[in-house]
Coordinates of N, CA, C and O in Angstrom, one line a residue:
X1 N 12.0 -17.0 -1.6 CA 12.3 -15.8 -2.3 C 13.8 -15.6 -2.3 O 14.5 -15.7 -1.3
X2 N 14.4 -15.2 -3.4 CA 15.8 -15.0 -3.5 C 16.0 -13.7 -2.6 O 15.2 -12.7 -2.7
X3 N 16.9 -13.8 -1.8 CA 17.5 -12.6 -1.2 C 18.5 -11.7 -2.4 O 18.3 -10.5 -2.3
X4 N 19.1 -11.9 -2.9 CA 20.0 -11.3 -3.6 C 18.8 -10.3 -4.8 O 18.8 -9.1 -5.1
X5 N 18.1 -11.3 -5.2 CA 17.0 -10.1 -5.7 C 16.4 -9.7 -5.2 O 15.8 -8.8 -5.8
X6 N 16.0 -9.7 -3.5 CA 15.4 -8.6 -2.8 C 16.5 -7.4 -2.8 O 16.4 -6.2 -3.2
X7 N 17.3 -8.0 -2.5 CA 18.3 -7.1 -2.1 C 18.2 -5.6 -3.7 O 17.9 -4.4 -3.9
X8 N 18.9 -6.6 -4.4 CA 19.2 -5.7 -5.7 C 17.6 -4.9 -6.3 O 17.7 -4.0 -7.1
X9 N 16.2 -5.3 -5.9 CA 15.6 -4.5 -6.1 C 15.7 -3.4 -5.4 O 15.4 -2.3 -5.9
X10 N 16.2 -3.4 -3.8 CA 15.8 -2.4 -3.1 C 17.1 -1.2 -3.0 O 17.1 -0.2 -2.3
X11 N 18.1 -1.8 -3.8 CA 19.1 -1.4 -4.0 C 18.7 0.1 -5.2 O 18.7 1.4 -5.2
X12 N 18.4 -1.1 -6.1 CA 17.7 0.3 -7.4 C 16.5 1.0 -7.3 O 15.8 1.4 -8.3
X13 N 16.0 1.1 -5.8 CA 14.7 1.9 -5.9 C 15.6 2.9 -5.0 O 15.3 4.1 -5.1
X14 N 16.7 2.6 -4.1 CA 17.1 3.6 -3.3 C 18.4 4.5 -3.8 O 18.9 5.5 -3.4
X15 N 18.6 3.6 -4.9 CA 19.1 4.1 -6.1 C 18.7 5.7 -7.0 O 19.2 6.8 -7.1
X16 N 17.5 4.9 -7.4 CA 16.5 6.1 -8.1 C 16.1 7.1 -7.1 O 15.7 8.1 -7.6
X17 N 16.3 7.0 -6.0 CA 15.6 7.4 -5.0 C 16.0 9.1 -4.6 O 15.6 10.2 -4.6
X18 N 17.3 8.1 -4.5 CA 18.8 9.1 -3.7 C 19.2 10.2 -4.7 O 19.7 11.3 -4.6
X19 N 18.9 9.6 -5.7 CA 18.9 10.2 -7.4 C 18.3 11.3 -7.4 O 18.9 12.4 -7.1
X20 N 16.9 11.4 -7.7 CA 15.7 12.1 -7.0 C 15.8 13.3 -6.0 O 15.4 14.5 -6.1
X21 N 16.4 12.5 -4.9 CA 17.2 14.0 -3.7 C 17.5 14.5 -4.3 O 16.8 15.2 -4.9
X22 N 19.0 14.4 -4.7 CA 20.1 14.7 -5.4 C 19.4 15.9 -6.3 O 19.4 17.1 -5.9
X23 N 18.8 15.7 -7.4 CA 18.2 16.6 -8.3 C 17.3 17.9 -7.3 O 17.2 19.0 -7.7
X24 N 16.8 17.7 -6.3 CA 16.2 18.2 -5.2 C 17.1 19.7 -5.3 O 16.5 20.8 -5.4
X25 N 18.4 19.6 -5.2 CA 19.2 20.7 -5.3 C 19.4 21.3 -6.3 O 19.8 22.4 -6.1
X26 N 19.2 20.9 -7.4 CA 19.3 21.5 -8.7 C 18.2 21.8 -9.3 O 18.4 22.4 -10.3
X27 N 16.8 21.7 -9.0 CA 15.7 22.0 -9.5 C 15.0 23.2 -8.8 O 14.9 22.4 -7.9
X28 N 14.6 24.1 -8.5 CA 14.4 25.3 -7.8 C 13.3 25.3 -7.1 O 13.2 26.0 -6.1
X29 N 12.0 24.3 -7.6 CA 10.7 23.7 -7.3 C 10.9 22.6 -6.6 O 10.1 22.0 -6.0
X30 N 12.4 22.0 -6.8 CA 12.1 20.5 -6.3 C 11.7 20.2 -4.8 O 11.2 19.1 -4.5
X31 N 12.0 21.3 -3.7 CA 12.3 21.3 -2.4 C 10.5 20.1 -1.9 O 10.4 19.1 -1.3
X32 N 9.6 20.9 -2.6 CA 8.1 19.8 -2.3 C 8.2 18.5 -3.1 O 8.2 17.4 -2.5
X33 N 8.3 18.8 -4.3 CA 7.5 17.8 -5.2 C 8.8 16.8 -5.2 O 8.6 15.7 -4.8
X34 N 9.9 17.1 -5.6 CA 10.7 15.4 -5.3 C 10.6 14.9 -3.9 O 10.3 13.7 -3.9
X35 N 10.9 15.4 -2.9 CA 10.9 14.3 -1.7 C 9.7 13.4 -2.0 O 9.8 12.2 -2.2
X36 N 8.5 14.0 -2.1 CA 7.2 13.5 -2.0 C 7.1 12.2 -3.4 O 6.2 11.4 -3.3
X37 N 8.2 12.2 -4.7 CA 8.2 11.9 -5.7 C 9.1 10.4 -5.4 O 8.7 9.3 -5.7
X38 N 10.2 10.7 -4.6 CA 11.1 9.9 -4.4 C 10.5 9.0 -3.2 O 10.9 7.8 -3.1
X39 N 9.6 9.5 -2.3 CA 8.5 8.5 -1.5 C 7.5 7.6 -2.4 O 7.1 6.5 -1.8
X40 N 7.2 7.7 -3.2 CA 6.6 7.2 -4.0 C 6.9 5.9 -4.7 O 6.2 4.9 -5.1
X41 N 8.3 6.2 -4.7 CA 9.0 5.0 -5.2 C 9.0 3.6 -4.2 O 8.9 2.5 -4.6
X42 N 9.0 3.9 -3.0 CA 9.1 3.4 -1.3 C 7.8 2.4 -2.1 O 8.2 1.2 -2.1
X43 N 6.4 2.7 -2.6 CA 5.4 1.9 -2.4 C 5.5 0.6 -3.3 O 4.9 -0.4 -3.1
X44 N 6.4 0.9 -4.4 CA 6.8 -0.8 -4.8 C 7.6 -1.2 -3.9 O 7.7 -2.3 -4.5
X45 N 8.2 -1.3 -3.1 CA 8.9 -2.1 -2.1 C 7.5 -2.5 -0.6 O 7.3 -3.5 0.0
X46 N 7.1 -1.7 -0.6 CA 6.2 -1.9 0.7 C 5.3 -3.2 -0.2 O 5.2 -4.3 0.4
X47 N 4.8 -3.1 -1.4 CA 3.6 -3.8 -2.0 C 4.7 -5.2 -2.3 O 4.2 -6.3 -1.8
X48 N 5.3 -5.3 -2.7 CA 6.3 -6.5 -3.0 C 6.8 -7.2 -1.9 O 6.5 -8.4 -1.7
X49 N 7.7 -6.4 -0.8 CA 8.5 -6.9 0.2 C 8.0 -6.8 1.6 O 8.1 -7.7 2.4
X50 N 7.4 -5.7 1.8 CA 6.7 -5.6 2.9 C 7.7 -4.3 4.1 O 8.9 -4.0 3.9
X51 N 6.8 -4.0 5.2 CA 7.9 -3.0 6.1 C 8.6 -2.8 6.5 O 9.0 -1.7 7.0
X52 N 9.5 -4.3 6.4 CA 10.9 -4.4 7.0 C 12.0 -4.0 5.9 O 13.1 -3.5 6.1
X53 N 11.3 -4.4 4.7 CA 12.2 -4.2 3.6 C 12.5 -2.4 3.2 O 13.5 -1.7 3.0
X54 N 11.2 -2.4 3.4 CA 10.5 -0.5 2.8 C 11.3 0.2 4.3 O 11.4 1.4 4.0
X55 N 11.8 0.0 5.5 CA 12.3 0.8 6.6 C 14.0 0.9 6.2 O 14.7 1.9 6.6
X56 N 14.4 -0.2 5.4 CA 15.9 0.0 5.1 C 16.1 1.0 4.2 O 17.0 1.8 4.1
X57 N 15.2 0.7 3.5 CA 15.4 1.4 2.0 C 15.6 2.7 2.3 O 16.5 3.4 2.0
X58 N 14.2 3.0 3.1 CA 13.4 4.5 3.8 C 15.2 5.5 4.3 O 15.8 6.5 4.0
X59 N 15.7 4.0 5.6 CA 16.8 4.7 6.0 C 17.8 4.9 5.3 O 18.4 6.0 5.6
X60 N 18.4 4.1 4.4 CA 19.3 4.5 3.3 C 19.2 5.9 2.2 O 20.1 6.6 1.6
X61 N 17.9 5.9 2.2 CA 17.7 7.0 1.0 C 18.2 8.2 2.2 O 19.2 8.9 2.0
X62 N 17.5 8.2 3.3 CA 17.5 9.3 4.0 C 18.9 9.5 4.6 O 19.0 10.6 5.2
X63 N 19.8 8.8 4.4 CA 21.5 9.2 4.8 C 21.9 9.7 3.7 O 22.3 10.9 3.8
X64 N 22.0 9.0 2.2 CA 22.5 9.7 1.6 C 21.6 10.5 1.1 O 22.0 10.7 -0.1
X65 N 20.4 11.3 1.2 CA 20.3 12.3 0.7 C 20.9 13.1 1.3 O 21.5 14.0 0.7
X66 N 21.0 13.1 3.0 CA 21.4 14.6 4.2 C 22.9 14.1 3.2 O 23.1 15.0 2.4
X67 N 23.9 13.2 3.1 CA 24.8 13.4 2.7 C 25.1 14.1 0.9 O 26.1 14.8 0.6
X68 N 24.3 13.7 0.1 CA 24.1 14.3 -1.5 C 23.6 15.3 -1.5 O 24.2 16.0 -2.2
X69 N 22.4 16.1 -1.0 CA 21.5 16.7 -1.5 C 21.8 17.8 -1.2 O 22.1 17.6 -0.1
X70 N 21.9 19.0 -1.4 CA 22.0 20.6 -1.3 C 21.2 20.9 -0.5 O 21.6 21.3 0.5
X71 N 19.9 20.7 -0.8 CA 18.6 21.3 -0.8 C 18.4 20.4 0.8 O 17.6 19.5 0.8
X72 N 19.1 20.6 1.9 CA 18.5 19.7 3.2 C 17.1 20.2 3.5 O 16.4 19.4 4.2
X73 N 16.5 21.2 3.1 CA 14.9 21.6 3.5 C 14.1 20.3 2.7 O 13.0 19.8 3.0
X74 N 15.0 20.0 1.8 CA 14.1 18.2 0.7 C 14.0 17.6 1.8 O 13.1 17.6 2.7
X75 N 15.6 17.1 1.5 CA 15.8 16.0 3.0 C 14.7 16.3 4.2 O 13.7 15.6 4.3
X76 N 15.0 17.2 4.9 CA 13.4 17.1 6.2 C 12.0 16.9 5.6 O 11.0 16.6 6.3
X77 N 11.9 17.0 4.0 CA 10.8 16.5 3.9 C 10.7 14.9 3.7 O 9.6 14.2 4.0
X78 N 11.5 14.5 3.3 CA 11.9 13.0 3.3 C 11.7 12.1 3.8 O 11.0 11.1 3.6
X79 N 12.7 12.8 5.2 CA 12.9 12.0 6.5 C 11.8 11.9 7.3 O 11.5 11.0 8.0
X80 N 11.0 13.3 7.2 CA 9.5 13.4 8.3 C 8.4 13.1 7.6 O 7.4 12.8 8.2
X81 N 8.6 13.3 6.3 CA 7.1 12.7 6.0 C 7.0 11.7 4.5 O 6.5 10.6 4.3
X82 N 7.6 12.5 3.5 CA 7.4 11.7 2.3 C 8.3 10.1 2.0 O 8.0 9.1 1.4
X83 N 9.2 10.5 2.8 CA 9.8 9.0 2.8 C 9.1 7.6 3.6 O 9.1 6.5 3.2
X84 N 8.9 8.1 4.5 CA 7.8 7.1 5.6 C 6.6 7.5 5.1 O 6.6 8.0 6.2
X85 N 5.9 7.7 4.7 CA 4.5 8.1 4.5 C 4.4 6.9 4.0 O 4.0 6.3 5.0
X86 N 4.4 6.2 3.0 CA 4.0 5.3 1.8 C 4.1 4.0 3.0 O 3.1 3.3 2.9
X87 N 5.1 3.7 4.1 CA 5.1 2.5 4.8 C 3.6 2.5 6.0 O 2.6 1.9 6.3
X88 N 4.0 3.4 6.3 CA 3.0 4.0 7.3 C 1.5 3.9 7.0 O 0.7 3.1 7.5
X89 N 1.2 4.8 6.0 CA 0.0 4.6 5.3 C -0.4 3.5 4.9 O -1.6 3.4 5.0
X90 N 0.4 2.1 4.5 CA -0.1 0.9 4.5 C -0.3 0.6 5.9 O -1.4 0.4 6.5
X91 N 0.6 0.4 6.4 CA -0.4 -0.1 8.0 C -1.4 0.7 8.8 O -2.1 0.2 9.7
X92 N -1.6 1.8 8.5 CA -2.6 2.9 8.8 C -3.5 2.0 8.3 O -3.9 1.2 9.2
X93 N -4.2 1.9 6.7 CA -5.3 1.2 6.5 C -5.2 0.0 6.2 O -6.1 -0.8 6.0
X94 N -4.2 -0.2 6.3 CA -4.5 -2.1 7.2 C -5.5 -2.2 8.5 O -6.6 -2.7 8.7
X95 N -4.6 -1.4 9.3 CA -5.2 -1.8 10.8 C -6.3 -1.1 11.4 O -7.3 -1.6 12.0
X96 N -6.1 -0.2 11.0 CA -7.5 1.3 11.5 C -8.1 2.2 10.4 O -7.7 2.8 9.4
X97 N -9.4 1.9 11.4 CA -10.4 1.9 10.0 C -10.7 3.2 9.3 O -10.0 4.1 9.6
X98 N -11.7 3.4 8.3 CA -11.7 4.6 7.2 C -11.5 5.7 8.2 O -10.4 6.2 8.1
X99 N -12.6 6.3 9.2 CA -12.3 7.4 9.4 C -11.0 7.7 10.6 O -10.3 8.7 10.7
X100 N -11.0 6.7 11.3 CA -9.8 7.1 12.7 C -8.1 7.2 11.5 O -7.1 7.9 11.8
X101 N -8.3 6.3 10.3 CA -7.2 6.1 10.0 C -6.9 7.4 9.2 O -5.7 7.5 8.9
X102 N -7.4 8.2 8.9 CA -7.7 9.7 7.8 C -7.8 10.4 8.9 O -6.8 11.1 8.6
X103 N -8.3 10.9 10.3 CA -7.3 11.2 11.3 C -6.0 11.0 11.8 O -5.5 11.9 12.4
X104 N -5.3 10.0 11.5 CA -4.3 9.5 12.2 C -3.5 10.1 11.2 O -2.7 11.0 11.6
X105 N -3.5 9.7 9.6 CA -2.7 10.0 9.0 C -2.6 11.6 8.5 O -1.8 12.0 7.7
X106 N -3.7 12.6 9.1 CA -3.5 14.0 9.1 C -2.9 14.4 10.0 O -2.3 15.5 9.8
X107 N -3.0 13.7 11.1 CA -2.3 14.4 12.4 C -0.8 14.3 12.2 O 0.0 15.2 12.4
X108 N -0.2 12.6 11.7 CA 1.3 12.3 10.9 C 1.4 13.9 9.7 O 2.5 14.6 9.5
X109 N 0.4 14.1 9.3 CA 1.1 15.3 8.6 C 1.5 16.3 9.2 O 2.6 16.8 9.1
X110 N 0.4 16.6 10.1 CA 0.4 18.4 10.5 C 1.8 18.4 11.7 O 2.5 19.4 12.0
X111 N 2.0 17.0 12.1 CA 2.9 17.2 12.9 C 4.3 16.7 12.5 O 5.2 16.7 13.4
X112 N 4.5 16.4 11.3 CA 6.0 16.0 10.5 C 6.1 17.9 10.1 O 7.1 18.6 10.2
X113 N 4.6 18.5 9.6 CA 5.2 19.8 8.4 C 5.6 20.6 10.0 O 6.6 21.2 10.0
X114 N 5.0 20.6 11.0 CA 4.8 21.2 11.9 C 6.6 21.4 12.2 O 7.3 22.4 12.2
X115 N 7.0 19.9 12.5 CA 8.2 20.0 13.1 C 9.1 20.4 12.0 O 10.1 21.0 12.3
X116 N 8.7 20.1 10.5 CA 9.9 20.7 9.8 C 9.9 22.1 9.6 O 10.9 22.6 9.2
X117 N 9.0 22.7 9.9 CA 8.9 24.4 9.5 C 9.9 24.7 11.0 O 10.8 25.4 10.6
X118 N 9.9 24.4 12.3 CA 10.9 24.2 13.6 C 12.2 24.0 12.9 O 13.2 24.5 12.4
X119 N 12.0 23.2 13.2 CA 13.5 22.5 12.3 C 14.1 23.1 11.5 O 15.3 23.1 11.6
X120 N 13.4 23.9 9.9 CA 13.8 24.6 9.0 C 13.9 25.6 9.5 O 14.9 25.9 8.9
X121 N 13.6 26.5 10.3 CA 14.0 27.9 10.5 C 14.9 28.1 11.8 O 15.5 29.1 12.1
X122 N 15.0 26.8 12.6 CA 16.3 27.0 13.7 C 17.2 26.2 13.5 O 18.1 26.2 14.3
X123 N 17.2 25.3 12.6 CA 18.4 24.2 12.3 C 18.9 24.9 11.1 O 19.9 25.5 11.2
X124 N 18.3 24.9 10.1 CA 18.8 25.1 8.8 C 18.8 26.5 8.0 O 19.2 26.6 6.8
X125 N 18.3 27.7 9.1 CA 18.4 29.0 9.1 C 17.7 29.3 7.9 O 18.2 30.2 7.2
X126 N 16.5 28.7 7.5 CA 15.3 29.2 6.7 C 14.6 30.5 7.0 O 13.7 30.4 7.8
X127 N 14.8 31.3 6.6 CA 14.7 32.6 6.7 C 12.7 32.8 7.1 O 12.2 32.7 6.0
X128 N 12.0 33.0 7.6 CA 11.2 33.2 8.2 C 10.4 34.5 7.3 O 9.3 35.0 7.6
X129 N 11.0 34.9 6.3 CA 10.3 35.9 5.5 C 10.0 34.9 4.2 O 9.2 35.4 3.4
X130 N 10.3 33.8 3.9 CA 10.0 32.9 2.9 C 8.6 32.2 3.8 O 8.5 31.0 3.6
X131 N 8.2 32.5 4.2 CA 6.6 32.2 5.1 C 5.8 33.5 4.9 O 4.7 33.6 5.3
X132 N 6.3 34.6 4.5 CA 5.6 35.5 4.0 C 4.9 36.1 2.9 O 5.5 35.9 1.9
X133 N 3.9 36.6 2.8 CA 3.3 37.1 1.7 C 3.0 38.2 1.8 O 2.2 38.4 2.7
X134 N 3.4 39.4 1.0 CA 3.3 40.6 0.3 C 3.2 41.1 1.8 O 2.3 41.8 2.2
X135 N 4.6 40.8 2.7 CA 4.9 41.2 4.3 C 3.7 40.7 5.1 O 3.4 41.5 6.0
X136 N 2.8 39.8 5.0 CA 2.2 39.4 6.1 C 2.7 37.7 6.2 O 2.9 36.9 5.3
X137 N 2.9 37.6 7.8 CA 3.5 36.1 8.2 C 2.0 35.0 8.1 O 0.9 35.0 8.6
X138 N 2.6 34.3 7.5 CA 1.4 33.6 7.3 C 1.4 31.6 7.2 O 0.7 31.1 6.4
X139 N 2.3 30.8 8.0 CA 2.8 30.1 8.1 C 1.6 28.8 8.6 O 1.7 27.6 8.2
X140 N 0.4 29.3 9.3 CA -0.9 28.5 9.7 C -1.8 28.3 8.7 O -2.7 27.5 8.7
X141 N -1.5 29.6 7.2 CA -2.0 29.7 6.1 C -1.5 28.4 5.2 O -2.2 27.5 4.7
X142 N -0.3 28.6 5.1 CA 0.4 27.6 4.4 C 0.2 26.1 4.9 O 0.2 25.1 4.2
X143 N -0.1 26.2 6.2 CA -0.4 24.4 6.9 C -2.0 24.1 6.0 O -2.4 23.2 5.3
X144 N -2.4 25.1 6.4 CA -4.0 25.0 5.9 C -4.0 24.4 4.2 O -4.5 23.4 3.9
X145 N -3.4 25.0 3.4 CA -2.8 24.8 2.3 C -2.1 23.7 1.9 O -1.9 23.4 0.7
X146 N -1.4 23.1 3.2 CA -0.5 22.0 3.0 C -1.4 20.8 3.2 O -1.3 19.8 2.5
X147 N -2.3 21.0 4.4 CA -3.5 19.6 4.3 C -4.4 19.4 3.2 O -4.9 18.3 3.0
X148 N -4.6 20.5 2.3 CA -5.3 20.0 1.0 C -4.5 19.1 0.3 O -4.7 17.9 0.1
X149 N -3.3 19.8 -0.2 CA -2.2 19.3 -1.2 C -2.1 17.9 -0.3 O -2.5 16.9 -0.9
X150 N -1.8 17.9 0.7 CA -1.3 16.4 1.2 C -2.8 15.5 1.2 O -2.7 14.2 1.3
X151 N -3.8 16.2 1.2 CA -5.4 15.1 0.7 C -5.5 14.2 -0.4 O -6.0 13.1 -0.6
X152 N -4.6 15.6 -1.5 CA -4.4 14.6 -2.8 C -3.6 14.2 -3.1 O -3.6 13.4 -4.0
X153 N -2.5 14.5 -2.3 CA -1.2 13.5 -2.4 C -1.8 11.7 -2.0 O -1.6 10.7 -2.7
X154 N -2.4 11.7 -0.9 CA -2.9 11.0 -0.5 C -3.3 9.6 -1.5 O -2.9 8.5 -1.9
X155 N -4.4 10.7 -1.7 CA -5.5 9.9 -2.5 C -4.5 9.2 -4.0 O -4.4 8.0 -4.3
X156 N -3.9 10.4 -4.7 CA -2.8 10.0 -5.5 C -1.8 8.6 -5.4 O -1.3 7.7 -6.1
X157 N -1.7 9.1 -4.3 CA -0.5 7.6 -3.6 C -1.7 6.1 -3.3 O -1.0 5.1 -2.8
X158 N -2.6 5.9 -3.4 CA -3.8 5.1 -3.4 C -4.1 4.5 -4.8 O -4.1 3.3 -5.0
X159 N -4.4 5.3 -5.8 CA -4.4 5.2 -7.2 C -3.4 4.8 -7.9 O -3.4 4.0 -8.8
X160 N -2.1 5.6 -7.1 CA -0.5 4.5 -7.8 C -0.4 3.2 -7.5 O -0.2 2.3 -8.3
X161 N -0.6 3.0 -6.2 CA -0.7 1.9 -5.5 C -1.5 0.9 -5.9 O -1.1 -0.2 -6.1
X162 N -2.9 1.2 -6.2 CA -3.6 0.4 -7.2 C -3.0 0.1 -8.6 O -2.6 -1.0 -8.9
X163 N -2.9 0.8 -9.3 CA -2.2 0.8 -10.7 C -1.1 -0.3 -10.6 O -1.0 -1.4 -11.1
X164 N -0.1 0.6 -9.4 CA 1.1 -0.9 -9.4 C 0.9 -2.3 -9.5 O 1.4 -3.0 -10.4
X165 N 0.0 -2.8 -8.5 CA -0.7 -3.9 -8.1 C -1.3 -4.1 -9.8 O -0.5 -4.5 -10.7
X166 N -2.5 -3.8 -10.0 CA -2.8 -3.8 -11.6 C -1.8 -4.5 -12.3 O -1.7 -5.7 -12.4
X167 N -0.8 -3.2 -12.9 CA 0.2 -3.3 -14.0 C 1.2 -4.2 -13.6 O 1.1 -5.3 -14.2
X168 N 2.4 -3.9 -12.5 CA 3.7 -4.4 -12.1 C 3.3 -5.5 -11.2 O 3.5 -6.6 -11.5
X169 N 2.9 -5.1 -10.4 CA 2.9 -6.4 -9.3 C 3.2 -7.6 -9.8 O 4.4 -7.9 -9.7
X170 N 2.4 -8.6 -10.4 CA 2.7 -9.9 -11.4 C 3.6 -10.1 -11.8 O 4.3 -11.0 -11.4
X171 N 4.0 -9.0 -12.9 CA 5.7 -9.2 -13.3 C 7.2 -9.2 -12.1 O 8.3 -9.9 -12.1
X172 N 6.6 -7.9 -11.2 CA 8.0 -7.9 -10.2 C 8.3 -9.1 -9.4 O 9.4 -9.7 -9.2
X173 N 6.8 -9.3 -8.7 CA 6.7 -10.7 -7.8 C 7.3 -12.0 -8.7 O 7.8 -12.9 -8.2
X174 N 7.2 -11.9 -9.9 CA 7.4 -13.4 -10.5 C 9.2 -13.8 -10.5 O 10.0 -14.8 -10.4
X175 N 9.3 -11.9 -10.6 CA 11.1 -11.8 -10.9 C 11.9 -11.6 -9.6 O 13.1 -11.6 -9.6
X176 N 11.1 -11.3 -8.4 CA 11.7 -11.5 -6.8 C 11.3 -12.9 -6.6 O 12.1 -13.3 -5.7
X177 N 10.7 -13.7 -6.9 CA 10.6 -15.2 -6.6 C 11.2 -16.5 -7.5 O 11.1 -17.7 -7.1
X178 N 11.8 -15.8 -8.8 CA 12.7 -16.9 -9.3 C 14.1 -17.0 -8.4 O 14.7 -16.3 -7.6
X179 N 14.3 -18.4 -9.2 CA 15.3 -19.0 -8.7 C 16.6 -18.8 -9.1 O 17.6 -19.3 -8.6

């Protein structure tokens, strides 16, 4: 396989990637749905190149976002969960099976959102009343809330992943393996 087209693919996915952050700050909603959007991207490199490729990419996106992005509450979602999620999750159900592995990878959640809600309100002075609702603190509500959304994130990121394989896979592999 050509290196220089490994390379330059994984160049323009952490390209689009960093891109993606970036907008993270300028979109008002983006703080969830881009990190989690720009992980996404991570799963054509894991399916093509495999986890050594998908951990560079992972850590590149994740410097220049803390260095581009406004929005660093993205970035902690990035770095703790949506950017590694897509690597992880493949060796998750590679190695261990249906149910230990849907354990494993809830517990990767509760304890990435876990530490960024820590992280967000004593590193990055996230105000602790943005966990509130109509003055009641409700932050175990929101986790509760966060394991559904991250069920279908899940499952979503399984169906892309299919589709890729389907649609792209053939074509990208044919264009990372010329000469």
């Amino acid at each position: 396989m050509n290196q220089s087209l490994r390379l330059a693919f994984c160049s323009m996915v952490t390209a689009v990637s960093a891109i993606l952050m970036f907008l993270a700050g300028v979109i008002p909603v983006g703080t969830y749905a881009i990190p989690a959007l720009a992980g996404v991207l991570l799963l054509a490199v894991v399916v093509e190149l495999g986890p050594g490729w998908s951990w560079s990419v992972y850590l590149a996106v994740s410097l220049l976002s803390a260095w581009i992005c406004a929005d660093k509450e993205a970035v902690l979602f990035f770095v703790l969960l949506f950017g590694c999620y897509p690597i992880l999750k493949a060796g998750i159900e590679k190695k261990a099976g249906r149910l230990f592995g849907t354990v494993l990878k809830f517990a990767l959640f509760n304890f990435a959102a876990i530490l960024e809600f820590f992280l967000a309100t004593c590193l990055l002075s996230v105000p602790r009343s943005s966990y509130t609702v109509f003055g009641v603190y409700l932050p175990w509500v929101f986790l509760a809330a966060g394991n559904l959304v991250f069920a279908v994130y899940d499952y979503a990121l399984s169906l892309l992943a299919a589709a890729y394989w389907k649609k792209w896979h053939g074509m990208v592999s044919k264009w990372l393996h010329s000469r």
